[in-house]
XYZ file of C-alpha atoms in Angstrom:
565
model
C -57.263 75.646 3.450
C -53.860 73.463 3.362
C -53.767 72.719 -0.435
C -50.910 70.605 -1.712
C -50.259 69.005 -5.042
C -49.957 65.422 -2.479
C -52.891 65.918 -1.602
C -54.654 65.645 -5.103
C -52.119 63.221 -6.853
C -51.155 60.448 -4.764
C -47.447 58.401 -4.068
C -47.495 56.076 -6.224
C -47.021 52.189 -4.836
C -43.722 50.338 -6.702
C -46.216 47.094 -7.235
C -48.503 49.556 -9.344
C -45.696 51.947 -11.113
C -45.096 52.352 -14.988
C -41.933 51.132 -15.870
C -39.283 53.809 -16.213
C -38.857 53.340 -20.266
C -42.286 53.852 -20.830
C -43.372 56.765 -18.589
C -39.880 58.106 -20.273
C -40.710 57.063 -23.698
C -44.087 58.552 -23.732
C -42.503 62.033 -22.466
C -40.508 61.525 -25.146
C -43.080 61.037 -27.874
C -45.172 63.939 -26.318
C -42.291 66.467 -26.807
C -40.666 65.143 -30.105
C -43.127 66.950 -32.555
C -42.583 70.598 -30.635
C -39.008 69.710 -30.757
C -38.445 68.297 -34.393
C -40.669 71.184 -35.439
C -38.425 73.774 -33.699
C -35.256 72.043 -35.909
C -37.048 72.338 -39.105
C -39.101 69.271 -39.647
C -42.424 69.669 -41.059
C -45.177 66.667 -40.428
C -47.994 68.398 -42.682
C -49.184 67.906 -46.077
C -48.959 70.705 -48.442
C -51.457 69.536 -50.697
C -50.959 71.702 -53.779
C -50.826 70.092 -57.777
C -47.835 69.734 -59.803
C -49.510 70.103 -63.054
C -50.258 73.156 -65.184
C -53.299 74.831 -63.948
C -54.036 74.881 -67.865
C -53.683 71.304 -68.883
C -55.806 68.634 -67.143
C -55.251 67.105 -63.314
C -53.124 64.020 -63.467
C -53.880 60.771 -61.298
C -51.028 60.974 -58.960
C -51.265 64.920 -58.797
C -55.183 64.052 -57.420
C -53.674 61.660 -55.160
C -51.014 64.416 -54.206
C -53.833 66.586 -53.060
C -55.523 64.022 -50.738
C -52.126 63.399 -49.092
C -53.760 65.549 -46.234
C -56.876 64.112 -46.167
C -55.376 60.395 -46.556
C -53.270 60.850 -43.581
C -55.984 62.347 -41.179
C -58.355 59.551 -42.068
C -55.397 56.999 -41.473
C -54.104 58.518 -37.988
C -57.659 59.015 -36.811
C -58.753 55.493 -37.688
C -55.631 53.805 -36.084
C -56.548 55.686 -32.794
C -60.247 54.160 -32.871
C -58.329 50.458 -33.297
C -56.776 51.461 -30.523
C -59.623 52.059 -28.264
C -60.910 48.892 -30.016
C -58.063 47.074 -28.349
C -58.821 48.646 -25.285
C -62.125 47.387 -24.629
C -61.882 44.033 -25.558
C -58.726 43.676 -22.901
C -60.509 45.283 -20.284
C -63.469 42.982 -20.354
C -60.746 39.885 -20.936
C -59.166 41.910 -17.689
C -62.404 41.764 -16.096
C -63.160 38.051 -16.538
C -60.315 37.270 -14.568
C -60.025 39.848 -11.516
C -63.396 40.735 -11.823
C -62.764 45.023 -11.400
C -65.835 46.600 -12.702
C -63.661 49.679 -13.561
C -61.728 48.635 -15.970
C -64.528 47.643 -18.326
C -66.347 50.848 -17.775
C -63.651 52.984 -18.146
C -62.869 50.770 -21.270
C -66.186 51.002 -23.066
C -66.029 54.913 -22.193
C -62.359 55.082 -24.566
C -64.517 52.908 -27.029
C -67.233 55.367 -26.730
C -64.953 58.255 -26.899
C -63.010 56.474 -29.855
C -66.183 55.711 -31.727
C -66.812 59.751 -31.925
C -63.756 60.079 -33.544
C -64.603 57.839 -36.182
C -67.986 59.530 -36.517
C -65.632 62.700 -36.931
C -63.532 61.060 -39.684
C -66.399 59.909 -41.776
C -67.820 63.248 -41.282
C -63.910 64.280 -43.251
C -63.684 61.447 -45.607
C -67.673 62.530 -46.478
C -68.937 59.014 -45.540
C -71.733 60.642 -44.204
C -73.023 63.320 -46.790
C -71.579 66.427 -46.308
C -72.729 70.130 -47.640
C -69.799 72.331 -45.702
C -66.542 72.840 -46.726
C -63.707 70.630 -44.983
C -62.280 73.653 -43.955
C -64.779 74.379 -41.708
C -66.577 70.926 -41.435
C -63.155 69.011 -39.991
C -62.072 71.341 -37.314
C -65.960 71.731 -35.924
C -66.506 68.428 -35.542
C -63.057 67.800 -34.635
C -63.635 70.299 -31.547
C -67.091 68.740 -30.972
C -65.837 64.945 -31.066
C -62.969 65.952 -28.081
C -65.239 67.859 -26.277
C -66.980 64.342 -25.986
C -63.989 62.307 -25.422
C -62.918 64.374 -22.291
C -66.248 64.314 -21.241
C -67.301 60.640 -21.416
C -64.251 59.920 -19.777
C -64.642 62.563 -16.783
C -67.913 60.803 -16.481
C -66.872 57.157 -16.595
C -64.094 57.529 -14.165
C -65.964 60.025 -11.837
C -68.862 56.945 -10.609
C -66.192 55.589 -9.212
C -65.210 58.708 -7.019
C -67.705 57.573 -4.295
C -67.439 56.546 -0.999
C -69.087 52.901 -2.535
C -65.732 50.835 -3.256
C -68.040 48.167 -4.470
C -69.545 48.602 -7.588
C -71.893 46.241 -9.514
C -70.828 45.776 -12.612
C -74.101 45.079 -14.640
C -75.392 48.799 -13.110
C -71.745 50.035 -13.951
C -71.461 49.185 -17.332
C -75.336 49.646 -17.589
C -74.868 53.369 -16.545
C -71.737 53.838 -18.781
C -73.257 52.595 -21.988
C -76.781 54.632 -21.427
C -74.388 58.033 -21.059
C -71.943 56.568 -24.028
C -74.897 55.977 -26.359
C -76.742 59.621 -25.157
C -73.397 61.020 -25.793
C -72.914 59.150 -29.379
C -76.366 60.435 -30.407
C -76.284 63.906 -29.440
C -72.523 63.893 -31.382
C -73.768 62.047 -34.654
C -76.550 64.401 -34.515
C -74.393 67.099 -34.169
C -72.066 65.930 -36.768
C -74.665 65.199 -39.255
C -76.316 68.351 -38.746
C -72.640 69.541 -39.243
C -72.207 68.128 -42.656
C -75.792 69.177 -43.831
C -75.215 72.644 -42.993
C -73.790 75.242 -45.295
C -72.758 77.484 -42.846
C -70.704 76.553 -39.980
C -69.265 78.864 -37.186
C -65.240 79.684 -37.698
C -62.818 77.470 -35.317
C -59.618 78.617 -37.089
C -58.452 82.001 -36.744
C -54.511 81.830 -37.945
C -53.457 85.406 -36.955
C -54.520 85.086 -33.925
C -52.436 84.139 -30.793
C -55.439 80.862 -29.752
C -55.408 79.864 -33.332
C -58.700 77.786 -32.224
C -60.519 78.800 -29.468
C -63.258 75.933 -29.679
C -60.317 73.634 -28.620
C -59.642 75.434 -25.131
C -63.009 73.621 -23.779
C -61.454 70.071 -24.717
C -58.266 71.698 -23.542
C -59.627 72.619 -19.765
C -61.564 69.159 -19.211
C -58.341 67.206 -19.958
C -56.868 69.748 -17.340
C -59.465 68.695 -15.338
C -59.151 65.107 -15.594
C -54.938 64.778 -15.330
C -55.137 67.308 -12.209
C -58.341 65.863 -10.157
C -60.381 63.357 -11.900
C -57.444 60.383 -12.590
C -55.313 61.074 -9.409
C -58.152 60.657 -7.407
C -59.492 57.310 -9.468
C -55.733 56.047 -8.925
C -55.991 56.868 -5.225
C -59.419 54.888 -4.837
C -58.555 52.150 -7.166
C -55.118 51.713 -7.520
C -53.413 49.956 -9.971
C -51.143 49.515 -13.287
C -54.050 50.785 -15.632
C -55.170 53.657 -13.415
C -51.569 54.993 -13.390
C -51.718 54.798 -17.181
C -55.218 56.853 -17.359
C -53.016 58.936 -15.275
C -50.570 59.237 -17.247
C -52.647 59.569 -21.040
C -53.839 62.929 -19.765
C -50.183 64.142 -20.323
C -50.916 63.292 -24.517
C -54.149 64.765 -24.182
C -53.558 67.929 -23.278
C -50.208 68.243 -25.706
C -52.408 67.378 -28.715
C -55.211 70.514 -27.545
C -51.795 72.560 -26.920
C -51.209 71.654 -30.887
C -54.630 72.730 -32.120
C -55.057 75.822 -29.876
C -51.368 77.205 -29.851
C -50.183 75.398 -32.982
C -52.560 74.569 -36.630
C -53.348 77.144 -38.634
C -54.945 75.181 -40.972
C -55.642 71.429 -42.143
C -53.461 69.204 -42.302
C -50.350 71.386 -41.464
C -47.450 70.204 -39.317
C -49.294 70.600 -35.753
C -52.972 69.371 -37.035
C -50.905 65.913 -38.002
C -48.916 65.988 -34.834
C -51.571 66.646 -32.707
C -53.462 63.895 -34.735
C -50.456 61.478 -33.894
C -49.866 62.266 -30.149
C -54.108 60.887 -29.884
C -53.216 57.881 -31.060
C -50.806 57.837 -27.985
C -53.089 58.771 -25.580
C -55.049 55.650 -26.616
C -52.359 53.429 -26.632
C -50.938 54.324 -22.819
C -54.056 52.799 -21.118
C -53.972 49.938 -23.464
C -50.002 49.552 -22.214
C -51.643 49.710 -19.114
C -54.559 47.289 -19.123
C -51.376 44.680 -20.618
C -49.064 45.341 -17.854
C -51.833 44.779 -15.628
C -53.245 41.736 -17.023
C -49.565 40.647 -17.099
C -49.709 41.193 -13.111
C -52.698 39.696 -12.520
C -52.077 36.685 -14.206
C -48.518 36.195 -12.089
C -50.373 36.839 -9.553
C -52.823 33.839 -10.035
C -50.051 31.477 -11.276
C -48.467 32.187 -8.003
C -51.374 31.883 -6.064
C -52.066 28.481 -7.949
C -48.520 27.133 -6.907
C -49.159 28.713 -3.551
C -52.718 27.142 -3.562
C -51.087 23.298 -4.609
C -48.083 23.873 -1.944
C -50.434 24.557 0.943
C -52.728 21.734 -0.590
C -49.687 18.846 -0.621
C -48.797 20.380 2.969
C -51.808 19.744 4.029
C -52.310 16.187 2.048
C -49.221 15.375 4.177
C -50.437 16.779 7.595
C -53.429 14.373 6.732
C -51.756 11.453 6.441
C -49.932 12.119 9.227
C -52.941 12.677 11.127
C -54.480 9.477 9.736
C -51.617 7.725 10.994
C -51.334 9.101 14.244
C -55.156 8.406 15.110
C -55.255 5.014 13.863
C -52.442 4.815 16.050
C -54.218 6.448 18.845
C -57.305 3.664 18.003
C -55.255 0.970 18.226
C -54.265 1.949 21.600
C -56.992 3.196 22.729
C -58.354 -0.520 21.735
C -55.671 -2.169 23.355
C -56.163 -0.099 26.384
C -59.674 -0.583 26.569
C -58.745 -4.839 26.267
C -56.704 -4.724 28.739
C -59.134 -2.426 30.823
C -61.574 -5.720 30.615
C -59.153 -8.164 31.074
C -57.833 -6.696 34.123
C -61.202 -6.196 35.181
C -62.666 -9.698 34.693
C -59.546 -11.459 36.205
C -59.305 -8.814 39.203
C -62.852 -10.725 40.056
C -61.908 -14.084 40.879
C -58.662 -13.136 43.702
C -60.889 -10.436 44.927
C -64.158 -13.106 45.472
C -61.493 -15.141 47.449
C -60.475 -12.087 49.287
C -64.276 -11.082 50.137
C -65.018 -14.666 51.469
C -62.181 -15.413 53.007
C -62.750 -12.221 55.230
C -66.436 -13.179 55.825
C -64.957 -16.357 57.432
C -62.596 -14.834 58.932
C -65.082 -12.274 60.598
C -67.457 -15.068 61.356
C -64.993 -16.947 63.529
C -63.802 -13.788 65.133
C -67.462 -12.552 66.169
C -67.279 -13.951 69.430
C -63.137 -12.487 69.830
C -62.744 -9.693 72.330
C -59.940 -8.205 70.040
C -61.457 -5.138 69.141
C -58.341 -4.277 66.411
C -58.238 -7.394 65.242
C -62.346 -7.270 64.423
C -61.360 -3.641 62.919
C -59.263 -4.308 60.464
C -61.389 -7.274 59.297
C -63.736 -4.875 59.045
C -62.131 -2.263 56.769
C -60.706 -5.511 54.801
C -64.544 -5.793 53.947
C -65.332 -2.636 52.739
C -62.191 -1.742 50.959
C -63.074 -5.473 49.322
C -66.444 -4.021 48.492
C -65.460 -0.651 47.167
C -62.784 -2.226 44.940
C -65.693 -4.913 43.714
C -67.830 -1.551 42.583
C -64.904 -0.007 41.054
C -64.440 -3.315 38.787
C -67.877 -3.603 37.841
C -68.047 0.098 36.508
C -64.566 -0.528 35.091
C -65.950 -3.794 33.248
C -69.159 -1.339 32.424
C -67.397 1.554 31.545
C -65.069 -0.804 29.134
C -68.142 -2.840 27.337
C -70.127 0.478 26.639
C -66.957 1.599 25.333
C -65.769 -1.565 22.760
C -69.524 -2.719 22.792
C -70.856 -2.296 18.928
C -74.483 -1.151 19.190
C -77.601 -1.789 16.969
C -80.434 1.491 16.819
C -83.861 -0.173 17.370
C -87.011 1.928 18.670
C -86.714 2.474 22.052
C -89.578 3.750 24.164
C -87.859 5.859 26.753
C -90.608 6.071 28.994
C -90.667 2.530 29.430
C -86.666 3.050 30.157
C -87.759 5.265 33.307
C -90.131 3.581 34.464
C -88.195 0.579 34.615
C -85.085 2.084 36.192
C -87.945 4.398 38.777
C -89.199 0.411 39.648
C -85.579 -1.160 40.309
C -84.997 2.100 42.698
C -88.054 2.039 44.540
C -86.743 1.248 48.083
C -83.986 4.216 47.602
C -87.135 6.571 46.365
C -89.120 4.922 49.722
C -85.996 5.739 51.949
C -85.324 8.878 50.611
C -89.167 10.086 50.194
C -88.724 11.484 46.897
C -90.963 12.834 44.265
C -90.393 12.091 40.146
C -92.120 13.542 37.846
C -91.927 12.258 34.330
C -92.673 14.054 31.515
C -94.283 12.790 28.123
C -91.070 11.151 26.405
C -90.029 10.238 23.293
C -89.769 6.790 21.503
C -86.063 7.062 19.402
C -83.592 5.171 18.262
C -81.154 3.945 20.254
C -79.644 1.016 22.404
C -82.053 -0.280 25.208
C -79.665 -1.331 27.199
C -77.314 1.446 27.174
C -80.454 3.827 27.917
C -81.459 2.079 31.031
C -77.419 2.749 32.306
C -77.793 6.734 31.410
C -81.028 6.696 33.344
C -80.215 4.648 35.798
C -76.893 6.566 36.582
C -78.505 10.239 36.814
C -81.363 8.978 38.577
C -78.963 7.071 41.491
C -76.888 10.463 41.371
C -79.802 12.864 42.065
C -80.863 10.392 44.489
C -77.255 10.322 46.130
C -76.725 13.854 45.943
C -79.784 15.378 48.367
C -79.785 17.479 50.591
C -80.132 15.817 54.031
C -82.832 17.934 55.542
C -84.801 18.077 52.006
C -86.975 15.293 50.099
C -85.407 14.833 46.218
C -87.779 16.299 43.709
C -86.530 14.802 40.122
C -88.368 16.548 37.410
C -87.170 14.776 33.556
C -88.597 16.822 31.191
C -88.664 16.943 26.976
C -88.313 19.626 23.803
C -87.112 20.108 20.897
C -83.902 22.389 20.404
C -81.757 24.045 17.999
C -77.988 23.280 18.753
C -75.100 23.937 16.372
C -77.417 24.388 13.417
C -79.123 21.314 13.779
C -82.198 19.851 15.308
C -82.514 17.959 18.272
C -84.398 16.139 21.562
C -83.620 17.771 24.330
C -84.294 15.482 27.627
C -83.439 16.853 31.167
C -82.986 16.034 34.235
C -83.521 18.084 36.983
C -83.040 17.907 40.777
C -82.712 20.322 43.900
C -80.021 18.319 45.456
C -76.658 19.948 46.790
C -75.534 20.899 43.276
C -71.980 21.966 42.789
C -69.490 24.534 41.184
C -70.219 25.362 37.615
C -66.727 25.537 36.988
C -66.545 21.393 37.911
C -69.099 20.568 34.582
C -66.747 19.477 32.475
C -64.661 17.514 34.671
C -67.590 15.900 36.543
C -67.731 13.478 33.049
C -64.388 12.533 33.449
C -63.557 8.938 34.855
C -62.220 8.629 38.623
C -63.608 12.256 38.488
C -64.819 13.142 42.475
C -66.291 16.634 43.588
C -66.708 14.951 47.263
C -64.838 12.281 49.309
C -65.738 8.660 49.953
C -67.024 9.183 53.591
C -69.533 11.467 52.254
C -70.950 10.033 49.359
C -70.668 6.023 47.695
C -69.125 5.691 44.566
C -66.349 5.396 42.305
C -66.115 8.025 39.864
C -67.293 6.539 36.534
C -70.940 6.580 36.197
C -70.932 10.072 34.433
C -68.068 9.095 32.160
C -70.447 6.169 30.942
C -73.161 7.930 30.482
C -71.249 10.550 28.470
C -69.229 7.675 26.546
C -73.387 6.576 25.933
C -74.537 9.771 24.692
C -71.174 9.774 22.109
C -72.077 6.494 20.937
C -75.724 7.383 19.776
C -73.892 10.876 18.580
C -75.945 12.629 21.005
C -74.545 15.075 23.452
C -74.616 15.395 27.519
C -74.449 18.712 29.690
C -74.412 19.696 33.104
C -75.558 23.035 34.669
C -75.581 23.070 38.207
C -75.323 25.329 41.139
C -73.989 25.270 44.541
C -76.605 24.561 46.910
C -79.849 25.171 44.289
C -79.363 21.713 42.225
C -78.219 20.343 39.122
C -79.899 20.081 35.289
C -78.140 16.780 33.448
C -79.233 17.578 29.149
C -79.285 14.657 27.188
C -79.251 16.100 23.444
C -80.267 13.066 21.028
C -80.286 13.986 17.341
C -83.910 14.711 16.020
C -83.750 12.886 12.813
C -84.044 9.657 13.878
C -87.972 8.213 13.473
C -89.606 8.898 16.448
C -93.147 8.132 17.823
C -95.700 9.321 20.707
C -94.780 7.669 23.745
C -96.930 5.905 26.341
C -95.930 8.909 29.158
């Protein structure tokens, strides 16, 4: 097995790093008791009187005595506002970048901090006590860190698993269930503590572990800077799991105190170890600040990031805005002039047309065959440029034409536009079968054109050596999320290329040449420009030699009746 230290505690990113003067600074703090103790200094509290043991205790020689005890309640309580502080920040931390693990891991300090004051009124006898202190402070002492390490193995440990999501109303749900099994089974313990006159011995001065209860507490801290916290940090990573990190390093000095160092209350390593707690709260609250710092940067510059991308975009919109009314305008102007040109094209080219009709009648009788030719071909390009106007003139009114939705019966439409094309259904022997349509609302006019258009197409488009069958069917469809009327029209003429359906709605748009088939290229672009107008849809799936499916897509929510099919 390839075991590295790597492997367990991770590289640190530089967005998620202490800074240098604290990680220093709480070395510092951690090493300055073992050090001023090695000069000389001596952080305990002797405790003995100054008066006579003949002549009566005086008040300040009482107070003298409880030096000790006045300092351990005051160290012990400052830690417990500490993991008060903690808390509340990492649910204020939580409101904004909602992380479920800092408010678990929070209330698990709190927890863990609350069992410390348990221990302290256990001390200060708060809660009635029989032992002596002697025994009574470093018991429950031993018990109330066995139940910090552990509540806080616990709390960070649900988020070892492979889940990276975690709710946070289970989270904190699970957390506070252990935290208030745990604060139970320690009160109990303490209480039972205090009521008891006899109490096992923690403190055995001569010997080289001076208390051996404290190597548990001492081995789960191990447990917790080596595996449990550099693995949180490499799951979760950030400021405040660095600084969980980085509080094991207090935790484990202040055990090293108590099982190396005390040899009785209140002497120099029981107040330093007391002290150096108090740190290893503080470090995650530096933590939870530095990262609530970050965070909030990190939303102010998302804000200004948020407003810049908003004006650039405000500004891209007007732009836009201006370019397409623009765009309207000339598309307007275009479409104008499209009609204009149209309608005065008519007049010259009626001249032209009979002009060459009496030009052709007079030559009848010519034997100039050319001559008679190119009268001839006058005619028909006359005629061919006469359809392209009309659809032009079409194409422009359906276009600038402002429409007005009344009930139309479509099968009406059909039959109408079937009646008007009889003789081409007569000459062309084909079969139309109408399904039971729909009564919507729409434009009458502008229906019979769509009809009439992909009716004259499947007509046009046969097959020469097969009779049309037309087949216009109805349903309803989903399309983009929305409901509509799906109406098709079906043939078995020549079809052509998928590839050619979007182009085949394009004006001037040909798939076959004039000596083939009549017409001038706009009759699908109208009936698309139609279907956009009644903000319907058109589409087109053919194939080469089978036939071709026009889909006429009108929106559903429109009223709508049984028709007369």
């Amino acid at each position: 097995m390839n075991f590295k230290i790597g492997n367990i505690i991770p590289q640190i990113d530089k967005e998620y790093r202490l800074p240098r003067l604290v990680v220093i600074a709480i070395f510092a703090i951690c090493l300055a008791p073992f050090l001023l103790q090695w000069f000389g200094f001596d952080f305990g509290n002797t405790g003995h009187l100054h008066a006579i043991a003949s002549t009566p205790a005086t008040l300040d020689d009482m107070f003298y005595r409880l030096s000790g005890g006045f300092t351990h309640a005051l160290l012990e309580w400052t830690a417990f506002c500490a993991a008060i502080f903690v808390v509340l920040l990492a649910f204020s931390h939580y409101s904004i970048n909602h992380d479920v693990t800092t408010p678990v891991i929070g209330v698990a300090l709190f927890c863990a901090g609350a069992m410390d004051a348990f221990h302290t009124l256990a001390a200060t006898r708060l809660i009635n006590a029989v032992a002596d202190n002697t025994d009574l402070i470093p018991f429950t002492w031993a018990l109330s860190r066995v139940f910090n390490a552990l509540i806080m193995i616990i709390g960070v440990g649900i988020f070892l698993t492979d889940n990276k999501k975690q709710d946070v109303k289970k989270g904190i749900k699970f957390i506070l269930l252990i935290s208030l099994a745990f604060a139970v089974v320690g009160y109990i313990l303490i209480y039972l503590s205090a009521t008891s006159t006899h109490l096992p011995q923690t403190q055995f001065p001569d010997s080289f572990i001076h208390r051996p209860y404290d190597v548990v507490p001492l081995v789960l801290f191990l447990i917790a800077g080596l595996v449990v916290y550099p693995l949180f940090m490499k799951r979760h990573p950030s400021i405040f799991a660095t600084a969980l990190l980085l509080s094991a390093v207090p935790e484990i000095i202040v055990e090293l105190h108590m099982v190396l160092g005390s040899q009785r209350l209140f002497d120099s390593n029981f107040n330093s170890a007391h002290f150096l707690k108090i740190i290893a709260y503080v470090v995650p609250l530096i933590g939870l600040v530095l990262d609530y710092i970050q965070t909030y940067k990190k939303r102010v510059e998302s804000h200004e990031a948020l407003q810049y991308a908003h004006q650039s975009l405000s500004q891209q919109a007007n732009k836009l805005k201006a370019t397409n009314r623009r765009l309207f305008q000339s598309n307007d102007e275009l479409e104008k002039f499209a009609y204009i040109a149209s309608h005065d094209l008519q007049e010259p080219l009626r001249k032209i047309q009979a002009f060459g009709d009496r030009l052709q009648s007079s030559m009848k009788d010519s034997v100039d065959e050319k001559a008679l030719d190119y009268i001839d071909r006058m005619q028909k390009a006359s005629s061919r440029m006469r359809s392209l106007i009309d659809d032009l003139l079409s194409f422009s009114r359906v276009s600038s034409q402002e429409i007005e939705l009344k009930q139309v019966s479509l099968a009406k439409v059909v039959d109408n536009v079937i009646s008007d094309l009889k003789l081409t259904i007569h000459e062309k022997q084909a079969q139309i079968d109408v399904g039971k349509l729909p009564t919507i609302k729409a434009e009458a006019v502008m229906m019979y054109q769509l009809f009439l258009n992909l009716l004259s197409n499947a007509l046009k488009f046969s097959k020469a050596d097969q009779s049309p069958l037309i087949q216009i069917s109805v349903k309803n469809v989903m399309l983009e999320q929305q409901q509509y009327i799906q109406i098709t029209v079906a043939d078995n003429g020549i079809g052509f290329e998928q590839d050619y359906a979007d182009k085949v709605f394009e004006v001037f748009q040909r798939l076959h040449g004039r000596g083939e088939y009549e017409g001038t290229g706009i009759g699908l672009a109208i009936c698309k420009k139609i279907m956009d107008k009644h903000h319907g849809q058109i589409k087109v799936e053919s194939e080469l030699g089978v036939g071709t499916q026009f889909k006429l897509y009108f929106t559903s929510n429109s009223p709508r009746s049984s028709t007369n099919g």
